[in-house]
């Protein structure tokens, strides 16, 4: 997993939209940039959605964000998450960027 600054992380993620995918069929552990693994379920806060990937906030520490690729086989068979990149907010400006991101997206 790449560890990036918040700005570089946003650029790395690319086109982002407000989360709207039904994620209820995707359940697995994912590797978080905080160093731990977490179980992905509805308690995990999604900040943005891309093409078969999502940006998630760490459930233990809101400074950490990770982008997860949704791995599938033949499109419909879920094969787990692959952590692509992560970032840690270094100051209140970066934290605010993360906190308002999903409301700023269309
Ligand atoms: Zn974490």
XYZ file of C-alpha atoms and ligand atoms in Angstrom:
107
model
C 0.000 0.000 0.000
C 1.238 3.473 -0.848
C 1.317 5.905 2.081
C 0.702 9.410 0.761
C -0.059 12.919 1.945
C -3.787 13.735 2.005
C -3.462 15.822 -1.178
C -1.527 13.139 -3.042
C -3.987 10.542 -1.776
C -6.912 12.492 -3.252
C -5.101 12.849 -6.584
C -4.177 9.166 -6.544
C -7.828 8.179 -6.017
C -8.889 10.048 -9.154
C -12.517 10.586 -10.067
C -14.617 10.334 -6.938
C -18.361 10.454 -6.423
C -20.499 10.411 -3.307
C -20.751 6.809 -2.047
C -23.833 5.158 -3.519
C -22.821 1.581 -4.303
C -24.592 -1.145 -2.360
C -21.666 -2.391 -0.281
C -23.674 -4.922 1.737
C -22.411 -7.836 -0.386
C -18.779 -6.915 0.306
C -17.669 -8.262 3.664
C -14.022 -8.953 4.425
C -11.082 -7.703 6.428
C -9.119 -4.871 4.899
C -5.675 -3.558 5.679
C -5.874 -0.005 7.012
C -3.105 2.583 6.758
C -3.216 2.837 10.584
C -1.389 -0.507 10.605
C -4.294 -2.689 11.690
C -6.839 -4.726 9.788
C -10.536 -3.993 10.196
C -13.689 -5.859 9.306
C -15.616 -4.096 6.551
C -19.307 -3.703 7.336
C -21.891 -0.918 7.532
C -20.081 0.599 10.526
C -17.175 1.612 8.277
C -17.582 5.177 7.034
C -17.260 5.595 3.269
C -15.930 8.959 2.121
C -16.005 8.493 -1.633
C -16.513 5.984 -4.362
C -14.530 5.433 -7.545
C -14.499 2.774 -10.223
C -14.717 -0.465 -8.211
C -12.984 1.182 -5.308
C -13.939 3.066 -2.194
C -12.302 5.482 0.211
C -12.846 4.475 3.834
C -12.180 6.124 7.150
C -10.408 4.156 9.874
C -12.959 3.072 12.521
C -10.420 3.602 15.318
C -8.786 6.878 14.302
C -10.541 9.375 11.980
C -7.205 10.814 10.830
C -6.560 7.746 8.690
C -8.072 7.134 5.264
C -7.476 4.164 2.986
C -8.519 3.467 -0.597
C -9.697 -0.079 -1.232
C -9.980 -1.827 -4.546
C -12.965 -4.175 -4.665
C -11.548 -7.352 -6.162
C -13.969 -9.476 -8.123
C -13.906 -12.542 -10.301
C -16.177 -12.505 -13.358
C -17.542 -9.173 -12.062
C -20.053 -10.602 -9.589
C -17.932 -12.852 -7.357
C -16.368 -10.839 -4.545
C -12.728 -11.755 -3.884
C -11.834 -9.333 -1.110
C -10.300 -5.909 -0.732
C -6.898 -4.733 -1.855
C -5.561 -1.649 -0.105
C -4.251 0.729 -2.761
C -3.142 3.763 -0.794
C -3.567 5.479 2.530
C -3.043 8.839 4.168
C -3.091 10.381 7.610
C -4.409 13.902 8.223
C -1.533 15.942 9.669
C -3.476 19.022 10.781
C -6.994 20.378 11.220
C -7.204 21.578 7.585
C -6.497 18.099 6.262
C -8.890 16.568 8.783
C -11.612 18.971 7.669
C -10.972 18.050 4.037
C -11.634 14.418 4.931
C -14.650 15.231 7.075
C -16.452 17.290 4.422
C -15.363 15.301 1.376
C -18.455 13.153 0.988
C -20.731 16.169 1.309
C -18.706 18.058 -1.296
C -18.971 15.258 -3.850
C -21.812 14.833 -6.285
Zn -7.402 1.701 10.896
